[in-house]
Short mmCIF file of C-alpha atoms in Angstrom, two decimals:
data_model
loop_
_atom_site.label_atom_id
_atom_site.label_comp_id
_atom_site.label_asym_id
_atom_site.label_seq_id
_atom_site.Cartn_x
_atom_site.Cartn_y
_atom_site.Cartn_z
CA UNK Q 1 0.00 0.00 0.00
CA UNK Q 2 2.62 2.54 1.08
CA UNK Q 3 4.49 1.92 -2.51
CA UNK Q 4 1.03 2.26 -4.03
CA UNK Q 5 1.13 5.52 -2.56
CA UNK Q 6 4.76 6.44 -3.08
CA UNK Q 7 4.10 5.47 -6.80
CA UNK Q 8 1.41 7.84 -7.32
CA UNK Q 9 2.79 10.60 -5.49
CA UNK Q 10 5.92 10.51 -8.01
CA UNK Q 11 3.66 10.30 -10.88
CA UNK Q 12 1.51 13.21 -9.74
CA UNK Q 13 5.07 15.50 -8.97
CA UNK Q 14 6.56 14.67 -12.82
CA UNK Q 15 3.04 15.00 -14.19
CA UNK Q 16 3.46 18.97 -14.70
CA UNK Q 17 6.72 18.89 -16.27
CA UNK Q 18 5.45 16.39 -18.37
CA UNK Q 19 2.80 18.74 -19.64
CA UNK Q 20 4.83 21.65 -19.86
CA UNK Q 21 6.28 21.10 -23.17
CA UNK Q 22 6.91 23.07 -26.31
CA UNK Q 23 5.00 21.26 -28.36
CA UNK Q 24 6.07 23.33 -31.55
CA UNK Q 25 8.94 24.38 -30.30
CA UNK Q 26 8.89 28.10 -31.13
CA UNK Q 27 10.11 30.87 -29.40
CA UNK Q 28 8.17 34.03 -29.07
CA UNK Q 29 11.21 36.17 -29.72
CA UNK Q 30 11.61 34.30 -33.16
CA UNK Q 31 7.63 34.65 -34.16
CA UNK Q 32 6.24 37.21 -36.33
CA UNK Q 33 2.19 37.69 -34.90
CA UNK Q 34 -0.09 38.43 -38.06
CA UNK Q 35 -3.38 40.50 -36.17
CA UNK Q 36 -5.15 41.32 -39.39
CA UNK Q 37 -5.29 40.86 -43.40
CA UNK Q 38 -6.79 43.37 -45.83
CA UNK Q 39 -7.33 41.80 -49.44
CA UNK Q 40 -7.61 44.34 -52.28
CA UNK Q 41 -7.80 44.36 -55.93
CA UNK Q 42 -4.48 43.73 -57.88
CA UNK Q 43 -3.20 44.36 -61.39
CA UNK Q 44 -4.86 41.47 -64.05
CA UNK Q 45 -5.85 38.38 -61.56
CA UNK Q 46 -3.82 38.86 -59.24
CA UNK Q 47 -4.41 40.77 -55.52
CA UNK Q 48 -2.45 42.78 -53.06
CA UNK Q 49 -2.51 41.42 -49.56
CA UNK Q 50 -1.24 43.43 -46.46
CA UNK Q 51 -0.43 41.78 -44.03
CA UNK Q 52 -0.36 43.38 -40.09
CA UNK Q 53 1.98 42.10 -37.51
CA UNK Q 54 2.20 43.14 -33.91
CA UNK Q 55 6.03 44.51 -33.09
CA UNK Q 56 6.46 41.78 -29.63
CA UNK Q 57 9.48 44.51 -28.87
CA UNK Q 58 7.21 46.96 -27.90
CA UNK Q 59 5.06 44.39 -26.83
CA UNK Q 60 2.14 46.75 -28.25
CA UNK Q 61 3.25 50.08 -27.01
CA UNK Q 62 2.78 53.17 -29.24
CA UNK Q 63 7.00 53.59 -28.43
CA UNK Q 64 7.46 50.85 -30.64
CA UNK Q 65 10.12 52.04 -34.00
CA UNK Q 66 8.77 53.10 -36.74
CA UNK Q 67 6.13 51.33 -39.46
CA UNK Q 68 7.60 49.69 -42.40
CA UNK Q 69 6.94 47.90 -45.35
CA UNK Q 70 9.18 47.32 -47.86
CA UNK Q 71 7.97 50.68 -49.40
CA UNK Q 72 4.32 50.63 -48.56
CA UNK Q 73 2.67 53.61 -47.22
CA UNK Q 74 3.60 54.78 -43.63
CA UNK Q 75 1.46 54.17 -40.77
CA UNK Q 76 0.77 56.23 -37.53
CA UNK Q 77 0.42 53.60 -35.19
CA UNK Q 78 4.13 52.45 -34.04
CA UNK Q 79 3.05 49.26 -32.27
CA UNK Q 80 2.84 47.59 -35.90
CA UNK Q 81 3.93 46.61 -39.16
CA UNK Q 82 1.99 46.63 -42.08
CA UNK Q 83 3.88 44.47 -45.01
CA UNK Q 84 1.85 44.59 -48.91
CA UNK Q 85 2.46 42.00 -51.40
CA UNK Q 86 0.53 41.43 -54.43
CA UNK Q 87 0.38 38.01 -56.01
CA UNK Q 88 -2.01 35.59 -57.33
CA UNK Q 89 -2.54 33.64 -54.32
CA UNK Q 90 -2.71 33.88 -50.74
CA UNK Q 91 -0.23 31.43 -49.73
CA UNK Q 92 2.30 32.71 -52.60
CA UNK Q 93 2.04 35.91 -50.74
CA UNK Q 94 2.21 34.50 -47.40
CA UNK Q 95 5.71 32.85 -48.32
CA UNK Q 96 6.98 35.77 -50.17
CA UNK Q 97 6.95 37.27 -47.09
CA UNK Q 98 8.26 34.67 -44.93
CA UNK Q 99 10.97 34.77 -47.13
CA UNK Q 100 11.28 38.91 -46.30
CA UNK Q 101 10.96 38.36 -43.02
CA UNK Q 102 13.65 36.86 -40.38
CA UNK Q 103 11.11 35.34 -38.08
CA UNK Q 104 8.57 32.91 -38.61
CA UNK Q 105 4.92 33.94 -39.38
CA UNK Q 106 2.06 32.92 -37.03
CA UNK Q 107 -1.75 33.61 -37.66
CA UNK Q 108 -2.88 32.07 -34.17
CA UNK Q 109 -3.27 35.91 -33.30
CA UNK Q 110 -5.48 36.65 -36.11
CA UNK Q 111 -8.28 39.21 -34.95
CA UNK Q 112 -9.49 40.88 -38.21
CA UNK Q 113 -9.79 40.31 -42.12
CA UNK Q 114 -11.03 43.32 -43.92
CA UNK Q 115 -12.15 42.75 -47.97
CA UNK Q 116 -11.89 45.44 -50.76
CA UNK Q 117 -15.48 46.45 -51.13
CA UNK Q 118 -14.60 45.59 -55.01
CA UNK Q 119 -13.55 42.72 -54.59
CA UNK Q 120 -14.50 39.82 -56.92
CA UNK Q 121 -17.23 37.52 -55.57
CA UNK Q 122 -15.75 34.53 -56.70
CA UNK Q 123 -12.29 36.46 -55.11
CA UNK Q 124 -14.53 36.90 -51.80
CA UNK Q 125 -15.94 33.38 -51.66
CA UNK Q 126 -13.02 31.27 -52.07
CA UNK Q 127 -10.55 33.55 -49.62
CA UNK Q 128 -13.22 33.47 -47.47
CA UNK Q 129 -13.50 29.41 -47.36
CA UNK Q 130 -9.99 28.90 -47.28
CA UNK Q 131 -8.97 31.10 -44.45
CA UNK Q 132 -11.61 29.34 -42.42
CA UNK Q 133 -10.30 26.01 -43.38
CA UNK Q 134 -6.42 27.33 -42.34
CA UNK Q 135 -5.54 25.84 -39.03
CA UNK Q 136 -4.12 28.89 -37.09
CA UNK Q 137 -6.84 30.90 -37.76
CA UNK Q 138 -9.91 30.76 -35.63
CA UNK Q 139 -13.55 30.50 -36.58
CA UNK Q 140 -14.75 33.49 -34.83
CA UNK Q 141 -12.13 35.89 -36.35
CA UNK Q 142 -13.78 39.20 -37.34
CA UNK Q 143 -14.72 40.01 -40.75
CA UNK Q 144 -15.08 43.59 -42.36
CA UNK Q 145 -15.53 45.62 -45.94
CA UNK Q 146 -13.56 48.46 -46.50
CA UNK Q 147 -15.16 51.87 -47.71
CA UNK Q 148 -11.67 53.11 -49.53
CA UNK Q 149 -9.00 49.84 -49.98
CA UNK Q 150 -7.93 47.57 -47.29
CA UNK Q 151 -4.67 49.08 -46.81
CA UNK Q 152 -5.44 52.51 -46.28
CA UNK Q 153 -7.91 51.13 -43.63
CA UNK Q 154 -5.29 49.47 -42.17
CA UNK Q 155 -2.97 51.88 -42.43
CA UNK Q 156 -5.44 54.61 -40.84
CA UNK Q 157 -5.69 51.71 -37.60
CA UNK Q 158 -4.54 54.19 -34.65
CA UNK Q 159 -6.23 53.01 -31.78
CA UNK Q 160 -7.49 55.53 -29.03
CA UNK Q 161 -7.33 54.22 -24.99
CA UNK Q 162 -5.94 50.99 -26.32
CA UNK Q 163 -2.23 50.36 -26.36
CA UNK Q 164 -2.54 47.03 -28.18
CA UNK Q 165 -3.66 47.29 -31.60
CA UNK Q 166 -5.33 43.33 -31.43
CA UNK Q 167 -7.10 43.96 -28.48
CA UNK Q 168 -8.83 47.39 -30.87
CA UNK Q 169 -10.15 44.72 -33.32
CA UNK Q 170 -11.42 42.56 -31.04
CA UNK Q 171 -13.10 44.87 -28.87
CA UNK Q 172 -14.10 46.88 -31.49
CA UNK Q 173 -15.17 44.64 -34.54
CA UNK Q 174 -16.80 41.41 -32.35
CA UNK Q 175 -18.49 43.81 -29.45
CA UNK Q 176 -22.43 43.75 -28.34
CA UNK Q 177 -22.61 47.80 -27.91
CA UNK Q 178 -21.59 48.91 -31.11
CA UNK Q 179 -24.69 50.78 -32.68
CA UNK Q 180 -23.55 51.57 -36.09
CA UNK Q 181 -21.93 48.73 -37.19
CA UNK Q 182 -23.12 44.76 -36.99
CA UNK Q 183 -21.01 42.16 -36.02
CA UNK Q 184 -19.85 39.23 -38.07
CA UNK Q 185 -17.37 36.31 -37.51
CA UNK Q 186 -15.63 34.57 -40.62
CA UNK Q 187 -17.59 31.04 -40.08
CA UNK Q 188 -20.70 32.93 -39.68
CA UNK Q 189 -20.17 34.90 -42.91
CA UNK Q 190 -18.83 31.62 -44.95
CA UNK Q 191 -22.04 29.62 -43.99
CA UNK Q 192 -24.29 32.83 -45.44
CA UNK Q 193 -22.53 33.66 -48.09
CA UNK Q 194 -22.85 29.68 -49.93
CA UNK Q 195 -25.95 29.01 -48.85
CA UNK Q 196 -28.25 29.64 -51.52
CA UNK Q 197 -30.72 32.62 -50.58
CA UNK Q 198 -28.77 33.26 -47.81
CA UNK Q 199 -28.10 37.17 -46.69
CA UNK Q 200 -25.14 38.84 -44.48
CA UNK Q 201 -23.87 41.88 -43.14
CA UNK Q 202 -20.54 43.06 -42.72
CA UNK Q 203 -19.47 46.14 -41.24
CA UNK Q 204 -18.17 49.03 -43.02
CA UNK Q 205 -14.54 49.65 -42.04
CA UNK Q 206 -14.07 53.08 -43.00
CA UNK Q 207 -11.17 55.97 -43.25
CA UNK Q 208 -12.81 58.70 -40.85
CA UNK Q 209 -10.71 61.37 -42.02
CA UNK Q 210 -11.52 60.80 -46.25
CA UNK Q 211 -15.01 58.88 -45.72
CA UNK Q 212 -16.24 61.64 -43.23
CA UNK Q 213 -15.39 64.79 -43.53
CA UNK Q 214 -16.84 64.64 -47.52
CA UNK Q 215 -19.90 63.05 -46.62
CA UNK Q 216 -23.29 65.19 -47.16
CA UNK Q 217 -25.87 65.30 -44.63
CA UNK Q 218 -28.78 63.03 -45.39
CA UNK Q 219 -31.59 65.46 -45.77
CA UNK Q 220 -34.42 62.86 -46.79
CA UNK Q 221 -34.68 61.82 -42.41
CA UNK Q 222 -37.11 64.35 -42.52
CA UNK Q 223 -37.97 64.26 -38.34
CA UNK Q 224 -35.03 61.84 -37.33
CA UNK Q 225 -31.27 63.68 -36.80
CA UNK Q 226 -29.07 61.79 -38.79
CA UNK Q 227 -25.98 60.02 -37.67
CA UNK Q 228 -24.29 60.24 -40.77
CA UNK Q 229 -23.57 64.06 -40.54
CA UNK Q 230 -21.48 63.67 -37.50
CA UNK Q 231 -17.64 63.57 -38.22
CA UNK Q 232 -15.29 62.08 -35.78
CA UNK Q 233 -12.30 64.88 -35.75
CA UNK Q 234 -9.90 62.59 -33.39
CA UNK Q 235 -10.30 59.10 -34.73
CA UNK Q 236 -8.56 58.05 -38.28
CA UNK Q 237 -10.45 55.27 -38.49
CA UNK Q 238 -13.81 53.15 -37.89
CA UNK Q 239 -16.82 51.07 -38.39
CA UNK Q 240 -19.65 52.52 -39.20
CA UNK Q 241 -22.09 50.86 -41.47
CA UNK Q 242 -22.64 47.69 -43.27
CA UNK Q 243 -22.29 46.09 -46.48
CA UNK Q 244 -24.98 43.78 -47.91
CA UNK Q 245 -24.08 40.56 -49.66
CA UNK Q 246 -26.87 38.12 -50.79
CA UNK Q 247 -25.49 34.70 -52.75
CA UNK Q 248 -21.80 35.65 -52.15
CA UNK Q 249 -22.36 38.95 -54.30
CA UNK Q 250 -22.44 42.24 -52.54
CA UNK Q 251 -25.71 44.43 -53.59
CA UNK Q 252 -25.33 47.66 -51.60
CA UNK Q 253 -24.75 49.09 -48.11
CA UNK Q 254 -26.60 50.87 -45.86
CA UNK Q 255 -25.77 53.61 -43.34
CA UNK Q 256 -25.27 53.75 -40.02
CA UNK Q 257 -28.76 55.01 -38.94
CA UNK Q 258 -30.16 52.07 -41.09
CA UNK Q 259 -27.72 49.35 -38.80
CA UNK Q 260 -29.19 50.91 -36.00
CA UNK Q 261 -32.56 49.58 -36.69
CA UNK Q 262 -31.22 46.46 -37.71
CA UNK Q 263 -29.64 45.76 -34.51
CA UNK Q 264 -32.69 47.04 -32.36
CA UNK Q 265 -35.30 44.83 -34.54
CA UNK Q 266 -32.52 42.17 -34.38
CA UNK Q 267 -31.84 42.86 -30.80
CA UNK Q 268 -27.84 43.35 -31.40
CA UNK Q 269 -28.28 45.78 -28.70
CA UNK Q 270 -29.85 46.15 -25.57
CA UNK Q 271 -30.38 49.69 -25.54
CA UNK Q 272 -29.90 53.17 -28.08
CA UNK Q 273 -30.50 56.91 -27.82
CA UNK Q 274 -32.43 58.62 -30.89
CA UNK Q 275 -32.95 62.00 -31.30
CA UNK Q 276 -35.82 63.77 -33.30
CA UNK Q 277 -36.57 67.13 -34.15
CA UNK Q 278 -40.37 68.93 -32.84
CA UNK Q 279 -42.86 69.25 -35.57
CA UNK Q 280 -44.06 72.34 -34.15
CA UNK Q 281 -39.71 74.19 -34.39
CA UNK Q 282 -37.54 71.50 -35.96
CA UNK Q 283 -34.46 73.63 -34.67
CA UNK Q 284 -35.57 71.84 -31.02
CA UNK Q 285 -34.51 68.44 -30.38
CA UNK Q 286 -35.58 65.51 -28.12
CA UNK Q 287 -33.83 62.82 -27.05
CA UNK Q 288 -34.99 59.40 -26.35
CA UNK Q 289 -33.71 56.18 -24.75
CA UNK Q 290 -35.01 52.93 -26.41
CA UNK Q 291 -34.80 49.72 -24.65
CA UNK Q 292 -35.16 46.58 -26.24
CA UNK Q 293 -37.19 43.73 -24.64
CA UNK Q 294 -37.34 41.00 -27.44
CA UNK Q 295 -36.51 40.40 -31.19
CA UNK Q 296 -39.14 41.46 -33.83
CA UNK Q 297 -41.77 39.07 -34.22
CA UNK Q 298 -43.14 38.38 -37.75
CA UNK Q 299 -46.80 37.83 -38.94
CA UNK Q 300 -46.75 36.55 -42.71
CA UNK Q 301 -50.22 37.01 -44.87
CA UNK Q 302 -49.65 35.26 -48.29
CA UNK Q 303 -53.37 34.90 -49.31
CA UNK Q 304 -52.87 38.66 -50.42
CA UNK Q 305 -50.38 40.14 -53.34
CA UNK Q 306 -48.53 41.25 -52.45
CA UNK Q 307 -47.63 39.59 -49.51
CA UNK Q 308 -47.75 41.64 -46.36
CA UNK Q 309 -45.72 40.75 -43.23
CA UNK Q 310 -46.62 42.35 -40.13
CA UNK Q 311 -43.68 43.70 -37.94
CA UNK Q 312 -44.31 43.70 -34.27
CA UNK Q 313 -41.48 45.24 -31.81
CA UNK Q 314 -41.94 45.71 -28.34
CA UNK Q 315 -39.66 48.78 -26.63
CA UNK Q 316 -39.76 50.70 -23.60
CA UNK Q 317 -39.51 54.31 -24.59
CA UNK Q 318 -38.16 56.87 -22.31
CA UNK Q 319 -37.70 60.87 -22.81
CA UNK Q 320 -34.85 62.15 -22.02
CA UNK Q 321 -36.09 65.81 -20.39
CA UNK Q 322 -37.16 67.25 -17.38
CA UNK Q 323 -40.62 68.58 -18.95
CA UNK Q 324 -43.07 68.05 -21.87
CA UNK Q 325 -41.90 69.58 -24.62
CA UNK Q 326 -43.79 72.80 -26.44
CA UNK Q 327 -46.82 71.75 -28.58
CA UNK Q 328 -47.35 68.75 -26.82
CA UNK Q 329 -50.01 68.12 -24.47
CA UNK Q 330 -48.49 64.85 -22.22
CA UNK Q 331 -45.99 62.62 -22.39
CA UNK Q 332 -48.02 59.97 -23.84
CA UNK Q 333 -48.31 62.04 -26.67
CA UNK Q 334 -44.96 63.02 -27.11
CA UNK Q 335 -43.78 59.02 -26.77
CA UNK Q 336 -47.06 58.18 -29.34
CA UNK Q 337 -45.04 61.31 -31.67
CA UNK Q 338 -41.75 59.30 -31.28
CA UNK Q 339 -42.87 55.80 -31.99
CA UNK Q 340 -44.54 57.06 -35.07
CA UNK Q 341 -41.59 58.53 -36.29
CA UNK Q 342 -39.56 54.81 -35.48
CA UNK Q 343 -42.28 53.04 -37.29
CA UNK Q 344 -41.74 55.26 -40.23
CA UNK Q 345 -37.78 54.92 -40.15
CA UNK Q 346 -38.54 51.15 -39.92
CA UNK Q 347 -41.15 50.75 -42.83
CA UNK Q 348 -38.36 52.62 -44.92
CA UNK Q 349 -35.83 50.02 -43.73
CA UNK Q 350 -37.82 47.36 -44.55
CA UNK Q 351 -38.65 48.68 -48.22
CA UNK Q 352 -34.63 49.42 -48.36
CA UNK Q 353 -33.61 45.71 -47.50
CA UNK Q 354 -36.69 43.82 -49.31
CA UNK Q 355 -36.88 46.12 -52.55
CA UNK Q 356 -33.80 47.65 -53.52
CA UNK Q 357 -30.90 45.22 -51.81
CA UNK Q 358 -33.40 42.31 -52.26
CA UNK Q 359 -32.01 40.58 -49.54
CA UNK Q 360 -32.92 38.83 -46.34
CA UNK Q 361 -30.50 39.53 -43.38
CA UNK Q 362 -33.35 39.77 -40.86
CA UNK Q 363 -34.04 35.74 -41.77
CA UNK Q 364 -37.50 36.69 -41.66
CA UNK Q 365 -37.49 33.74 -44.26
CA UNK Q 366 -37.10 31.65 -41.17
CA UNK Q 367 -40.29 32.31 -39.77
CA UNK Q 368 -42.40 31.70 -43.32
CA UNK Q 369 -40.19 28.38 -43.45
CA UNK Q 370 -42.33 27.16 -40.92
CA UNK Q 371 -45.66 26.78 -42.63
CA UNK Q 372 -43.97 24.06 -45.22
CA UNK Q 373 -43.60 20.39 -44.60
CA UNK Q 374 -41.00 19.11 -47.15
CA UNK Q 375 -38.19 21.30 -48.61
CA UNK Q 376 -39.49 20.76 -51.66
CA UNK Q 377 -42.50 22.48 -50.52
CA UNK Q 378 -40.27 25.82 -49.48
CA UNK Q 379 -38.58 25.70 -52.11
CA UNK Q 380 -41.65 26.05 -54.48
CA UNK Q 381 -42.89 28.59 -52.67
CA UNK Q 382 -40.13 30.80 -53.88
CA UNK Q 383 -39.86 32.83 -50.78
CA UNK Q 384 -37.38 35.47 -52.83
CA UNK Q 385 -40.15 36.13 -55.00
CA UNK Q 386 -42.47 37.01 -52.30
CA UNK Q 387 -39.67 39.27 -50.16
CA UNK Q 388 -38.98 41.21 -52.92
CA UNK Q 389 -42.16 42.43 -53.66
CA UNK Q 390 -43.77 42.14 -49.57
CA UNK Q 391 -45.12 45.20 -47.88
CA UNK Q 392 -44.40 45.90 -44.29
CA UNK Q 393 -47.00 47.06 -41.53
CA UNK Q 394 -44.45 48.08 -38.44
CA UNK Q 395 -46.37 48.10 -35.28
CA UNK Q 396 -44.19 49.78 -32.16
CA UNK Q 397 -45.62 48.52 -28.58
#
């Protein structure tokens, strides 16, 4: 019994040492870190990759030495290195600069992948499928369009409060609060983008300083204070948008007011603010916080044609004042006023989506799925048909 004991004691003492292994045997000091990819448009068939890696030196500290890349453009943020090759593949591109680099390159750190938003689809589809399938990278990697080109985006990347530039994706492309932009991972977007009839969103990634500062104000909000009009002076770069892509192919974007509603009908979000001008002196403003209890629920009538879907959203209003605005008699009236003006903004989503972009990325599809027995059934039914030409009835509770 006692050498029972003595045997497992020994085996229990060697047993972390035993796991403590280099399994690849890799040092960190000898590892480049690749934190994000941008894939643009190159000469013929070719593309031009650029390729981000972390500087471990200044172990993500903006005192880092200075960007390079081989004679790429220069970037602001000192804690990386941002590396463009163009070539006709991936992996050609990937070795080329292996072979420029001293250390060995690692995509285990991989937080972002941001497309050319003219890009080839078939370009789009079969990077997309293959960086999934890569080993080092991980499923839930963040996925993004780029306004301009990938590389200036990247290039713009100077993060603000954040020393560590793959800690800014992360936070910023994959989190639950961001109102303007929608989230998507890379096995998320490969599993919409090759199913047939299938719909995503991708957020814009966007050059503040050239995408901004040009942009018009959207007068057609009429009552609603656009988003769009606001210009962030301190930040070079971020997501604000979202790109539409139905069957792999990309059919339009929409703005940031318009991902808004998609995250609140969605429920993205827990909770926004929305501001609307009086109808009585639209230079006063009110200000509103809107909570979100549950997703949209969906009511499909196809005995009629078109078909109409009824849109049912339950929020808890709240004005942001101290007193009942001019013109108004109660607050009742003044929250009636505001969900009005929501179920207006929504109605005009829902045309936007179903009409013009012809695509699904509410999967309100989903819910008419139901009603069939077979696939054969569904498929018959030819639910694209019947989106595409679908009226919407928005009901605010």
């Amino acid at each position: 019994m006692k050498k029972l004991k003595l045997v497992t004691l020994t085996a229990c003492m060697l047993l972390p040492f035993l796991l403590g292994g280099c399994f690849d045997n890799r040092e960190i000091d000898e590892t480049a870190y690749i934190i994000a990819i941008g894939i643009d448009r190159g000469d013929k068939s070719d593309y031009s990759y650029t390729f981000q890696f972390s500087k471990p030196v200044s172990g993500g500290s903006p005192e880092g030495g200075e960007s390079s890349g081989g004679g790429e453009g220069q970037s602001a943020n000192k804690s990386v290195t941002n590396i463009t090759v163009t070539a006709p593949d991936f992996y050609i591109a990937k070795n080329m600069t292996n072979n420029f680099l001293a250390k060995n390159i690692d995509m285990s750190h991989l937080k972002l992948i941001v497309f050319a938003k003219d890009i080839d689809p078939s370009g789009l589809s079969r990077h997309s499928q293959f960086l999934l399938r890569e080993r080092e990278i991980r499923p839930h990697t963040a996925v993004a369009v780029a306004t301009q080109t990938a590389k200036e985006y990247m290039e713009s990347v100077n993060p603000e409060l954040e020393a560590n530039t793959a800690k800014y994706y992360e936070l910023m492309a994959l989190r639950s609060n961001n109102i303007y932009a929608p989230d998507k991972t890379l096995s998320d977007f490969v599993d919409e983008i090759n199913t047939h009839g299938k719909a995503s969103a991708l957020p814009l990634a966007s050059v503040a300083e050239k995408d901004r500062s040009q942009a018009e104000p959207n007068t057609d909000k009429g009552l609603w204070v656009d988003s769009e009009s606001a210009v962030l002076a301190a930040k070079q770069s971020d997501f604000r948008g979202m790109a539409i892509f139905k069957d792999g192919v990309m059919c339009g974007t929409m703005d940031g007011d318009s991902v808004m509603l998609y995250n609140i009908l969605a429920k993205n979000i827990r909770n926004t603010i929305v501001t609307v001008r009086s109808p009585f002196n639209q230079a006063d403003t009110f200000s509103f916080r809107i909570s979100v209890n549950d997703p949209a629920a969906y009511t499909i009538n196809n005995s009629t044609t078109p078909c109409r879907i009824s849109v049912s959203q339950e929020l808890d209003i709240e004005f942001l004042g101290s007193r009942v605005p001019a013109g108004f008699e109660s607050t009742e009236q003044l929250l009636a006023f505001v969900r009005s003006i929501v179920e207006s903004e929504m109605t005009d989503f829902f045309a936007d989506i179903s009409h013009s972009k012809q695509a699904d990325i509410l999967k309100i599809g989903d819910h008419f799925k139901r009603n069939f027995i077979t696939q054969q059934q569904w498929e018959d039914a030819n639910w694209s048909k019947i989106y595409e030409t679908a009226e919407f009835d928005v009901d605010i509770k």
